[in-house]
Each structure stands twice: as structure tokens, then as C-alpha cells.
Short mmCIF file of C-alpha atoms and ligand atoms in Angstrom, two decimals:
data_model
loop_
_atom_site.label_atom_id
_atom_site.label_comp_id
_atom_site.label_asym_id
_atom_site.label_seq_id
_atom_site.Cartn_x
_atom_site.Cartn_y
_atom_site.Cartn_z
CA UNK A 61 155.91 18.35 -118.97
CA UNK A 62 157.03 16.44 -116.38
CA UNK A 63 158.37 12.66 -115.91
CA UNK A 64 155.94 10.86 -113.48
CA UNK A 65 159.00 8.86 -112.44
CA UNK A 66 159.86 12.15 -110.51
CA UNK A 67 157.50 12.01 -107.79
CA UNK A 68 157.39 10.27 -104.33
CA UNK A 69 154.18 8.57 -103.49
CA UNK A 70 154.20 11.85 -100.86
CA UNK A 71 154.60 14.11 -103.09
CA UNK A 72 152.43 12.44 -105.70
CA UNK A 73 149.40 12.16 -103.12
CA UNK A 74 149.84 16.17 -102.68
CA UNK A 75 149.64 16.94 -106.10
CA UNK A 76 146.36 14.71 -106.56
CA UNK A 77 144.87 15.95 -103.70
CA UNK A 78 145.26 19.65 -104.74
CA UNK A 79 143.78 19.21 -108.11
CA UNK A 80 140.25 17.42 -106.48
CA UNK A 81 141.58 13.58 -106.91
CA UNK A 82 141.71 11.46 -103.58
CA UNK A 83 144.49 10.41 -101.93
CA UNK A 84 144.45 6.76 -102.65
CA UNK A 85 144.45 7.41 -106.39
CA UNK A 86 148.57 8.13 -106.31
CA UNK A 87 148.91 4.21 -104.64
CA UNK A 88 146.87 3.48 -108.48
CA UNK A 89 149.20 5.48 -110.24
CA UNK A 90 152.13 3.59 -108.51
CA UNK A 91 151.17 0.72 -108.41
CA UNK A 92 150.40 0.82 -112.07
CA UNK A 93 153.26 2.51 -113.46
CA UNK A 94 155.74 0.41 -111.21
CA UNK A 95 154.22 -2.70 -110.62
CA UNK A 96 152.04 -3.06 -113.83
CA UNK A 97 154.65 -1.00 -115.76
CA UNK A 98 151.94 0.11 -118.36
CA UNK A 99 152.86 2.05 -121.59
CA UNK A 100 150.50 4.55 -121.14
CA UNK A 101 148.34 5.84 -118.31
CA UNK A 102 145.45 5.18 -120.39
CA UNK A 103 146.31 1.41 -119.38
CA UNK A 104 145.75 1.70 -115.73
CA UNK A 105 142.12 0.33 -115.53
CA UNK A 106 141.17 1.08 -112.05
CA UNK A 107 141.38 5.02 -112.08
CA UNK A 108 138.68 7.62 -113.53
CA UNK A 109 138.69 9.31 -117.03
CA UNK A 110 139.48 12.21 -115.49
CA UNK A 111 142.48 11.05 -113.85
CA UNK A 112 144.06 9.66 -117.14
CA UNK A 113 143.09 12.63 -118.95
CA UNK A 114 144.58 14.58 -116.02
CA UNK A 115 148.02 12.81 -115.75
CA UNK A 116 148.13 12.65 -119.99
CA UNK A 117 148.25 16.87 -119.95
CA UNK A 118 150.65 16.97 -117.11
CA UNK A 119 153.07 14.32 -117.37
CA UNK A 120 155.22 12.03 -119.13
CA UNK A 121 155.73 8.07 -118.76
CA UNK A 122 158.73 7.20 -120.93
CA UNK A 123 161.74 5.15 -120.52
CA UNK A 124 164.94 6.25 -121.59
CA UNK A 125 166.35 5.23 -124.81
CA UNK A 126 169.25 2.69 -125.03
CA UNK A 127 171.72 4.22 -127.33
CA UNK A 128 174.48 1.33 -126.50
CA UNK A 129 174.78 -1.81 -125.16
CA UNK A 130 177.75 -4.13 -124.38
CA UNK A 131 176.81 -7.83 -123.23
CA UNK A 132 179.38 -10.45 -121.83
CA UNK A 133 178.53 -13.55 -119.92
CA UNK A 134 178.00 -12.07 -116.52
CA UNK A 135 177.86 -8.31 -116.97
CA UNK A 136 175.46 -6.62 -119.19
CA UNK A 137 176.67 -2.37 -119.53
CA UNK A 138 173.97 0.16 -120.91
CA UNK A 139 174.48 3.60 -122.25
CA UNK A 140 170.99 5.90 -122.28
CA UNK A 141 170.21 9.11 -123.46
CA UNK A 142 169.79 11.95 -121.49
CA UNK A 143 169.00 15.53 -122.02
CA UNK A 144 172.17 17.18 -122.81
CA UNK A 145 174.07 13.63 -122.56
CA UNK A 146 174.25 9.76 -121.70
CA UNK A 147 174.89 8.12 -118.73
CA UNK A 148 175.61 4.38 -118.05
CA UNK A 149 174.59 1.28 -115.95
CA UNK A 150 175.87 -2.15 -115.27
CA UNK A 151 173.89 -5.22 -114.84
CA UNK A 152 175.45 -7.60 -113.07
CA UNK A 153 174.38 -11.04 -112.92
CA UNK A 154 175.62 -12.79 -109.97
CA UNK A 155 174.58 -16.58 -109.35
CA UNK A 156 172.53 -15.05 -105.93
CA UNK A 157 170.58 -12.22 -107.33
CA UNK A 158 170.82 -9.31 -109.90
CA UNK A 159 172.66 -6.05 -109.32
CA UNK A 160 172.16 -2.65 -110.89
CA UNK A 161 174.89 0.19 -111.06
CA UNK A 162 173.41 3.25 -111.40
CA UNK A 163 174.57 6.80 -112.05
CA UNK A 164 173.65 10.19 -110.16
CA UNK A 165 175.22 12.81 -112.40
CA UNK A 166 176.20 13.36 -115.91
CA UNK A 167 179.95 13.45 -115.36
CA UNK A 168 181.51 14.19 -112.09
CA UNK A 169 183.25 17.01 -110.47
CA UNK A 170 185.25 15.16 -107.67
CA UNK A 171 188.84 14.56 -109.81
CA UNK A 172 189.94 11.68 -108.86
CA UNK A 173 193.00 10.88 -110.56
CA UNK A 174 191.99 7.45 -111.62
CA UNK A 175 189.12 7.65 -112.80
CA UNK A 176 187.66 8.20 -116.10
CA UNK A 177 184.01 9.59 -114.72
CA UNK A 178 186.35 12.46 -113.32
CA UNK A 179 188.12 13.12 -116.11
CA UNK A 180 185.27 14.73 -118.05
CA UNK A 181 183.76 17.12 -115.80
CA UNK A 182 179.88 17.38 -114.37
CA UNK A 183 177.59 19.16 -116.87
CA UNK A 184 174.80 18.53 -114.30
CA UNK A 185 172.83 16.64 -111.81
CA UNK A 186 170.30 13.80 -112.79
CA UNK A 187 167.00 14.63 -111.85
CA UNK A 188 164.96 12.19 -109.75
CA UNK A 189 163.75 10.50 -112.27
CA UNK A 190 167.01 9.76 -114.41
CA UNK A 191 167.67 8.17 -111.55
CA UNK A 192 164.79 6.01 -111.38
CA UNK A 193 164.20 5.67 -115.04
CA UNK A 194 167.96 3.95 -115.00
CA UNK A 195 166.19 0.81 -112.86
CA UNK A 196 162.86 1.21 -114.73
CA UNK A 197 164.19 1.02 -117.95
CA UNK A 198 166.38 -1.65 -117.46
CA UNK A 199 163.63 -4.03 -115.79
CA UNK A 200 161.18 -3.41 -118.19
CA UNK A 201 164.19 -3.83 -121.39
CA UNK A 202 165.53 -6.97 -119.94
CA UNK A 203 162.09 -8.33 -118.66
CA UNK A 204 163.36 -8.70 -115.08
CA UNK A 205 163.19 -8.01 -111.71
CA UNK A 206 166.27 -6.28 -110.21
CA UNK A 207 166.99 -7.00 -106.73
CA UNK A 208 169.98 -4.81 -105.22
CA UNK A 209 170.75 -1.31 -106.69
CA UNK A 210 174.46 -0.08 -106.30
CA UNK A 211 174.71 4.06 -106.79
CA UNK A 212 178.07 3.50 -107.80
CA UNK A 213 178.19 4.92 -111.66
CA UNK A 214 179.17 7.47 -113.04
CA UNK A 215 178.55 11.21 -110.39
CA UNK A 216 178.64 11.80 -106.77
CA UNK A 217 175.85 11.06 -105.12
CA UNK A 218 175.90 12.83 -102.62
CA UNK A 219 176.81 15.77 -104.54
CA UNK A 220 173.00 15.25 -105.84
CA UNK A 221 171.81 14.62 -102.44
CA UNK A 222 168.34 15.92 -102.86
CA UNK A 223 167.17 14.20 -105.83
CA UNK A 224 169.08 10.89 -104.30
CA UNK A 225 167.65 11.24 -101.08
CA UNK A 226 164.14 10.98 -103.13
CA UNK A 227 165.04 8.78 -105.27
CA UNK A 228 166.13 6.49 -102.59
CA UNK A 229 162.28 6.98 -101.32
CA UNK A 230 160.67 5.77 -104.62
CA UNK A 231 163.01 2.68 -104.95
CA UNK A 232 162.16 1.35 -101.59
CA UNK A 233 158.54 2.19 -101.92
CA UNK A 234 156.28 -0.68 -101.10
CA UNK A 235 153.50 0.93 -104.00
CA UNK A 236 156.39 1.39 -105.91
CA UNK A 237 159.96 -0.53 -107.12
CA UNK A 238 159.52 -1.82 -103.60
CA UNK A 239 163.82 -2.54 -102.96
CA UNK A 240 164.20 -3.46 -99.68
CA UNK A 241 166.60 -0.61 -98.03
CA UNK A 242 169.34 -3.36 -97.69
CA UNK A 243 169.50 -4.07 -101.03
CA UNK A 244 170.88 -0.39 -101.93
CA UNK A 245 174.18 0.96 -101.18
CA UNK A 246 175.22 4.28 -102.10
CA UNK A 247 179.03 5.21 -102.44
CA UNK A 248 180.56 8.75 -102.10
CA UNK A 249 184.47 10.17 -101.92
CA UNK A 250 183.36 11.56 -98.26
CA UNK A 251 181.31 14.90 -98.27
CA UNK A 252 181.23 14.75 -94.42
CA UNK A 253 178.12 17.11 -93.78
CA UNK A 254 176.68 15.03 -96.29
CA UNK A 255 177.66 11.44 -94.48
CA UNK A 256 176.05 13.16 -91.41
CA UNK A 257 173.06 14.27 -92.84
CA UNK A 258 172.26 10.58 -94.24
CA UNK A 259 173.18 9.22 -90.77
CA UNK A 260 170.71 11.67 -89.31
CA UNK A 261 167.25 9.88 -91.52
CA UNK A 262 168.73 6.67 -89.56
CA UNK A 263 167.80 4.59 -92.89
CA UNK A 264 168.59 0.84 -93.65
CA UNK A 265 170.25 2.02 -97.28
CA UNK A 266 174.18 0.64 -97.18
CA UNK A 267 177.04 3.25 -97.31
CA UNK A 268 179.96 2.77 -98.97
CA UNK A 269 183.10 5.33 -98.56
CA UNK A 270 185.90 5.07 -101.30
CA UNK A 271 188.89 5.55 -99.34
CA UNK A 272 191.87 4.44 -101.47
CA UNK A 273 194.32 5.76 -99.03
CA UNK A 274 195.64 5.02 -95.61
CA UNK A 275 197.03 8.53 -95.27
CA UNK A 276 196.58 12.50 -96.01
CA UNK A 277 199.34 12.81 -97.94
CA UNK A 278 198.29 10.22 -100.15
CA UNK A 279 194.82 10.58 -100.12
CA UNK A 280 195.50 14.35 -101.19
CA UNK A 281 197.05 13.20 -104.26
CA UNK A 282 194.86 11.12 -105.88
CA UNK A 283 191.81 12.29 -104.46
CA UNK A 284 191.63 16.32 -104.35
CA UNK A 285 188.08 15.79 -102.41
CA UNK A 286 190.67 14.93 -99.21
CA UNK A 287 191.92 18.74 -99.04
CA UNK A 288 188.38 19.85 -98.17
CA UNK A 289 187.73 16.73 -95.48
CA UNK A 290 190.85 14.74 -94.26
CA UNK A 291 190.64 11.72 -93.41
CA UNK A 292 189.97 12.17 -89.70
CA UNK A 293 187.05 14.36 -90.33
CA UNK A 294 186.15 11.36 -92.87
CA UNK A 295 186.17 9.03 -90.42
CA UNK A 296 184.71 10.72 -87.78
CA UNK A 297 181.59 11.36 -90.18
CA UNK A 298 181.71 7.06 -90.42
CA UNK A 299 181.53 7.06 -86.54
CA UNK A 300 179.46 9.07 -86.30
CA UNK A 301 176.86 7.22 -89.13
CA UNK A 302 177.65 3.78 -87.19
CA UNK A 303 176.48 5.23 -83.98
CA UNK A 304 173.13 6.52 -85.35
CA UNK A 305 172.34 3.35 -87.43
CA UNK A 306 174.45 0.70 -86.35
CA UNK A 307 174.98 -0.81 -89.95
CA UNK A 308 178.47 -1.53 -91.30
CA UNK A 309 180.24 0.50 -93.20
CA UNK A 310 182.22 -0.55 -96.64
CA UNK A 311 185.19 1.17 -97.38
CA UNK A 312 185.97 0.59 -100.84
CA UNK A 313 190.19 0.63 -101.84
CA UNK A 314 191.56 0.38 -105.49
CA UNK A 315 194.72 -1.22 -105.26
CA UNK A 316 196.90 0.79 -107.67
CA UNK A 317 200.33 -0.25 -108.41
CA UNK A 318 203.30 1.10 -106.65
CA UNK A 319 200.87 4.12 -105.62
CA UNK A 320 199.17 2.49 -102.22
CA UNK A 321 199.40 -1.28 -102.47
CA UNK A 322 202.63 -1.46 -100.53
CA UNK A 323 202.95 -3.83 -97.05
CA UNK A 324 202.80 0.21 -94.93
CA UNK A 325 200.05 1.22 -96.55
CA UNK A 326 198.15 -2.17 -95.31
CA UNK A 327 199.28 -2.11 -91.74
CA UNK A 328 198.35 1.78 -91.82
CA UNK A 329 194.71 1.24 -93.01
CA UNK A 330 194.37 -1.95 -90.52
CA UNK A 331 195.48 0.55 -87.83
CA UNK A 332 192.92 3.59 -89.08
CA UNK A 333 190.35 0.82 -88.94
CA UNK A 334 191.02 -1.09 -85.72
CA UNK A 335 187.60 -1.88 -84.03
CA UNK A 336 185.18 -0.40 -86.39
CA UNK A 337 182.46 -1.66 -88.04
CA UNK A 338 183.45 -1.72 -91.08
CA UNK A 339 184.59 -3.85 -94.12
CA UNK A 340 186.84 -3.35 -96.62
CA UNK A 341 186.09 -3.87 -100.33
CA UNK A 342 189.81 -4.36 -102.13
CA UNK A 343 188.96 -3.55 -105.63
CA UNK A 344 191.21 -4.79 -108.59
CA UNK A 345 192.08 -1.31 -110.70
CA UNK A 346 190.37 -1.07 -114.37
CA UNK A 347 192.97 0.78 -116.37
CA UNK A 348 192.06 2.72 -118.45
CA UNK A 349 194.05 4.68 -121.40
CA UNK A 350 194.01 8.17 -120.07
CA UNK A 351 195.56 7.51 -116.79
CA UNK A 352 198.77 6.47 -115.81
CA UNK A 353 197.76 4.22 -113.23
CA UNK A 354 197.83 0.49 -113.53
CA UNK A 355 196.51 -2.97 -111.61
CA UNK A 356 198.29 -4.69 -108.33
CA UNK A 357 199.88 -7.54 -108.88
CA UNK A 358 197.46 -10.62 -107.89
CA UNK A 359 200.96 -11.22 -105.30
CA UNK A 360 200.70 -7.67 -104.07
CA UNK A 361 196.47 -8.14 -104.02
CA UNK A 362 197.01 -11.32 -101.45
CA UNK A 363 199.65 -9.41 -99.64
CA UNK A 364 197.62 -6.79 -99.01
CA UNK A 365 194.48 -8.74 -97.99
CA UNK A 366 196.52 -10.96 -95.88
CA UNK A 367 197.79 -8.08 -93.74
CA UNK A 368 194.26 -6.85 -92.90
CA UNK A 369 193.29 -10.29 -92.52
CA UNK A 370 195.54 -10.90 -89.62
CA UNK A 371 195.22 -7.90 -88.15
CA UNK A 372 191.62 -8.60 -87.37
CA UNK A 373 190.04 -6.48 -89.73
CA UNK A 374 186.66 -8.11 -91.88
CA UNK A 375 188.35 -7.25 -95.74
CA UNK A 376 187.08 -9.00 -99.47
CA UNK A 377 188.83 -8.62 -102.96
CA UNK A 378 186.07 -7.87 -104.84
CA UNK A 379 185.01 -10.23 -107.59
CA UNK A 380 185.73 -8.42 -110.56
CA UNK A 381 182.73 -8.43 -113.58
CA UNK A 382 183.16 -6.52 -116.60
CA UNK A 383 186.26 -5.56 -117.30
CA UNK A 384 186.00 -6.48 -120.82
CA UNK A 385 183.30 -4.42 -121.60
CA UNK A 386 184.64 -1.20 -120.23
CA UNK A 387 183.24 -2.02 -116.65
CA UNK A 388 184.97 1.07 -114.67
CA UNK A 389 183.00 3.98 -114.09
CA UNK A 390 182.59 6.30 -116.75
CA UNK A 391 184.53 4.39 -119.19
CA UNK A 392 181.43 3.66 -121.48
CA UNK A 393 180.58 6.81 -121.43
CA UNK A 394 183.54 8.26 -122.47
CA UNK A 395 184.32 6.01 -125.35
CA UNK A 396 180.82 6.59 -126.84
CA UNK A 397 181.82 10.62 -126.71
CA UNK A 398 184.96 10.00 -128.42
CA UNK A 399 183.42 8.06 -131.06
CA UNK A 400 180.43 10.60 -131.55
N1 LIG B 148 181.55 9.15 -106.52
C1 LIG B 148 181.23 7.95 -105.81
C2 LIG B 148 180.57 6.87 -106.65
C3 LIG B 148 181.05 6.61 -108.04
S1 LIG B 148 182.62 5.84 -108.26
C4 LIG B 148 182.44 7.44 -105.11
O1 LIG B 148 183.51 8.01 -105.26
O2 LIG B 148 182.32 6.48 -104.35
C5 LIG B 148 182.38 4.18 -107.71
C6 LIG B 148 183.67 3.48 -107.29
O3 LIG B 148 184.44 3.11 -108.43
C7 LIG B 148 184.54 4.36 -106.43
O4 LIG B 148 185.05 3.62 -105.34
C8 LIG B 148 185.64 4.72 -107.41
O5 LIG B 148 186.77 5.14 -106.73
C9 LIG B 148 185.79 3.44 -108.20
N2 LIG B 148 186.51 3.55 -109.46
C10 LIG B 148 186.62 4.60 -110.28
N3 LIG B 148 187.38 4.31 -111.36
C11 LIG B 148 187.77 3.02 -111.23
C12 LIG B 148 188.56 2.15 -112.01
N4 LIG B 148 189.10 2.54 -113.16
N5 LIG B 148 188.72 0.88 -111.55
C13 LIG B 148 188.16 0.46 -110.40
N6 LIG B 148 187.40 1.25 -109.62
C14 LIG B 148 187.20 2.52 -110.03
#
């Protein structure tokens, strides 16, 4: 059987519709498994007998189980069971609103040298519903309402592009989760004829790129995904995504120490950037055990930000949440396998 937290409201309506029920009875089923969020269809009072007894011999409405969680003040990290694995979130608790950091695949198959997600390969995809079971079952755990989603855990999303592109649909579903558009950002390494193909639907949902280097050569080596698109082809995907939907685009940099943190390295991103719409996110490195890699100096940090500062580009240090409960990507889930 199948999750119901797999279908679109589209999709949903077709499958009613071809088994006799009317269209309007997939808005019931939304709006009671989403809204409502009852524990069995048997609880949605406004549809027939037959419906329930329909939807009980064809699907399933279960969260996924919680097999680990790590609380500190502002950060709250989650580790659920999947088939054939786990996968984490992050719920961050900023003083403005609630974020969620979701996950698209179990593991990852990009290789980036610094990160731990990498480092254990992909054993598959999440289907849609993983993906929306992540939100669901965090809501209805924590009893709230979540208000931005960031696909930035543990996968490449757009490596799962299909089930994310549908996924994105049920999330900002008025029947449904009903998350504004704005209040999602995906992030990918920079699968161009993926970048394209998002730019093409000419949605609201934020993009994020994780660039992490100002140049080829340097890109190459910590981020193999760079020898199949350079970086011009990268950013010529980004202009091309601005010019269909006019949003800004985040470009997300780990500082790493002694690796691309240096005064060049700022003045060559300000010059890759020069007069586009775009942001960038300086992100303070998590280290982790398994990689050699370590922080910027808060000095270098300023440095850096400084010189994109005054060369006119918008830049942030991101606030960093977490890092005491193994906040990076993938580094939950890696120190559960160890342990298990
Ligand atoms: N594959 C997607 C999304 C998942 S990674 C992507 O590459 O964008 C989300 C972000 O976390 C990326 O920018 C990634 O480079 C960054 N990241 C990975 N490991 C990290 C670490 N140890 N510390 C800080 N950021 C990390």
C-alpha cells in the first residue's frame, strides 16, 4: 500500500475520480489529513463510508517514527526511520518564525569533500512522501505550525527532482500544508539542466546554489560536481533563473580555513558576482571528525565579509544554530550508523 502523503491534490482528484468518487472529495481528504491531521481516515467526518473504506484498502496514513532526537535551546535535530535507513531534520527556532531542514535522499552522491552527507554514499531517493512526512511528522510531534521549509539536509535535491518538484506542490497547497512558496528554499551543488528546468515552472520557491569557490580550480577540488558544470555554465544557469523569475538568488559559501577564505578568493567571488541579484550566505564550517577541513577564523570571517561588503555586493554570515548537536548535514545521521 501506498502513503497518502504521496499524492498531489491533482493527482489525488484523478485517482478519486477514476474509482466513481467526485472530485471535491480529494479537497476532504486534504483538508483532513493536513489541516485536521486525523489518525485515521475513519476520522474525517464529512466523507462517505465508502470513501473511508476505499482509502483504508488502498493507502496508508502514518508518520514516520522518531528513532533520535537531540534538543538544545534553539535547535531541535530529528533522526526518522526510513525504509532501508534514517534521515534527519533540524528545527530551528528563530525569534521570527520556525524553520524546518529537510532531507531529499538517503545519503548523497555529490562528494563534496566537506561534508559528512557525502561521505556515505546515496542508497536512494526519498519518495514524495518522505519528503512530506519529514514536515508532517514534525508538526504533528512538536504540536506546531512550521512556517519556512529549507531542503537543505541531507541529498541533492535536485538529483530527486521529480518527487521534489511534487513535493514542492503539496507543501504549498492551499487544501494542504498550505507554505507560502516564499517560505521554501531549495539548495543544490548546481545541476545546470536542472537549475533551468526549475526556472522554466517560473515558481516563487527560493533557490539557493552552494558555491564555496570563486574559481574552477578550486571548485574542482572540493566539489567533484564542478567537473561536469563549471562555474560559468553554473552561473549562466543563475542568469538565466533570474531572468525567468526575477527572485534573488543565495549563494551559499563555507568558509574553510586556509582552503578559500583568503583576501583573493573574496575579491574573486565579488568580481564573479558584480551586478547580480544575488546574496551571499557566508556559512561558518561545522567540522566534523572525518574531514580534514576546519572553521575560518572569526578575523578571516569579517575579512572576508568586509571585502564583499565594499565591493557592493548584498553578503550575511549566517547565524549559526546547532552546532552542538551535530547541526551539519548528515552528521546525525552518520553518528547514529556508527553507533548501530
Ligand atoms: N546538496 C544540496 C543540499 C544539501 S547540503 C547542496 O549542496 O546545496 C546543504 C548545505 O550545507 C550546502 O551548502 C552544503 O555545502 C553545506 N554543508 C555541508 N556540510 C557542511 C558543514 N560541515 N558545515 C557547514 N555547511 C555544510
Amino acid at each position: 500500500m501506498n502513503s497518502i502523503f504521496g499524492y498531489t491534490l491533482k493527482e489525488l482528484e484523478d485517482i478519486l475520480v477514476s474509482n466513481g468518487f467526485k472530485k471535491f472529495n480529494a479537497t476532504q481528504v486534504f483538508e483532513g489529513i493536513y489541516k485536521r491531521k486525523v489518525n485515521s481516515f475513519d476520522e474525517i467526518s464529512n466523507i462517505s463510508k465508502e470513501l473511508k473504506s476505499f482509502l483504508n484498502s488502498n493507502y496508508i496514513l502514518k508518520s514516520l517514527k522518531v528513532l533520535e532526537v537531540l534538543r538544545s535551546d534553539d535547535t531541535d535535530k530529528f533522526l526518522l526511520e526510513v525504509d532501508g535507513g534514517a534521515i534527519e531534520c533540524v528545527l530551528m527556532r528563530h525569534d521570527y518564525a520556525t524553520s524546518l531542514c529537510i532531507s531529499t535522499q538517503i545519503g548523497c552522491n555529490m562528494s563534496c569533500a566537506f561534508c559528512e552527507s557525502g561521505r556515505l554514499k546515496k542508497i536512494r531517493n526519498l519518495s514524495t512522501s518522505e519528503i512530506i512526512l519529514q514536515v508532517f511528522t514534525i508538526e504533528k510531534l512538536e504540536n506546531i505550525r512550521i512556517q519556512n521549509v529549507v531542503i537543505m539536509g541531507i541529498g541533492e535535491p535536485f538529483d530527486n527532482y521529480d518527487n521534489l518538484i511534487n513535493a514542492l506542490s503539496i507543501l504549498t497547497c492551499p487544501k494542504g500544508i498550505d507554505l507560502g512558496s516564499r517560505k521554501i528554499t531549495v539548495s543544490t551543488c548546481g545541476l545546470v539542466l536542472k537549475i533551468k528546468e526549475f526556472a522554466d515552472l517560473e515558481g516563487q520557491v527560493n533557490l539557493a546554489i552552494s558555491l564555496h569557490a570563486p574559481n574552477d580550480e578550486l571548485r574542482n577540488k572540493i566539489m567533484p560536481i564542478n567537473k561536469a558544470y563549471n562555474i560559468k555554465e553554473l552561473l549562466g544557469a543563475i542568469d538565466y533563473y533570474i531572468e525567468k523569475t526575477n527572485r534573488r538568488v543565495t549563494m551559499e559559501y563555507i568558509l574553510l580555513d586556509g582552503i578559500n577564505d583568503s583576501e583573493e578568493c573574496a575579491r574573486e567571488l565579488a568580481t564573479l558576482l558584480k551586478g547580480k541579484l544575488a546574496y551571499v550566505n557566508l556559512i561558518p564550517y561545522n567540522s566534523t571528525s572525518h574531514t580534514e577541513f576546519r572553521r575560518a577564523s572569526k578575523n578571516r570571517q569579517d575579512k572576508f565579509y568586509d571585502i564583499l561588503y565594499n565591493a557592493g555586493i548584498q553578503v550575511g554570515i549566517r547565524h549559526e544554530m546547532g552546532k552542538n548537536i551535530k547541526g551539519a548535514c548528515g552528521q546525525l545521521r552518520a553518528s547514529y550508523l556508527e553507533k548501530n
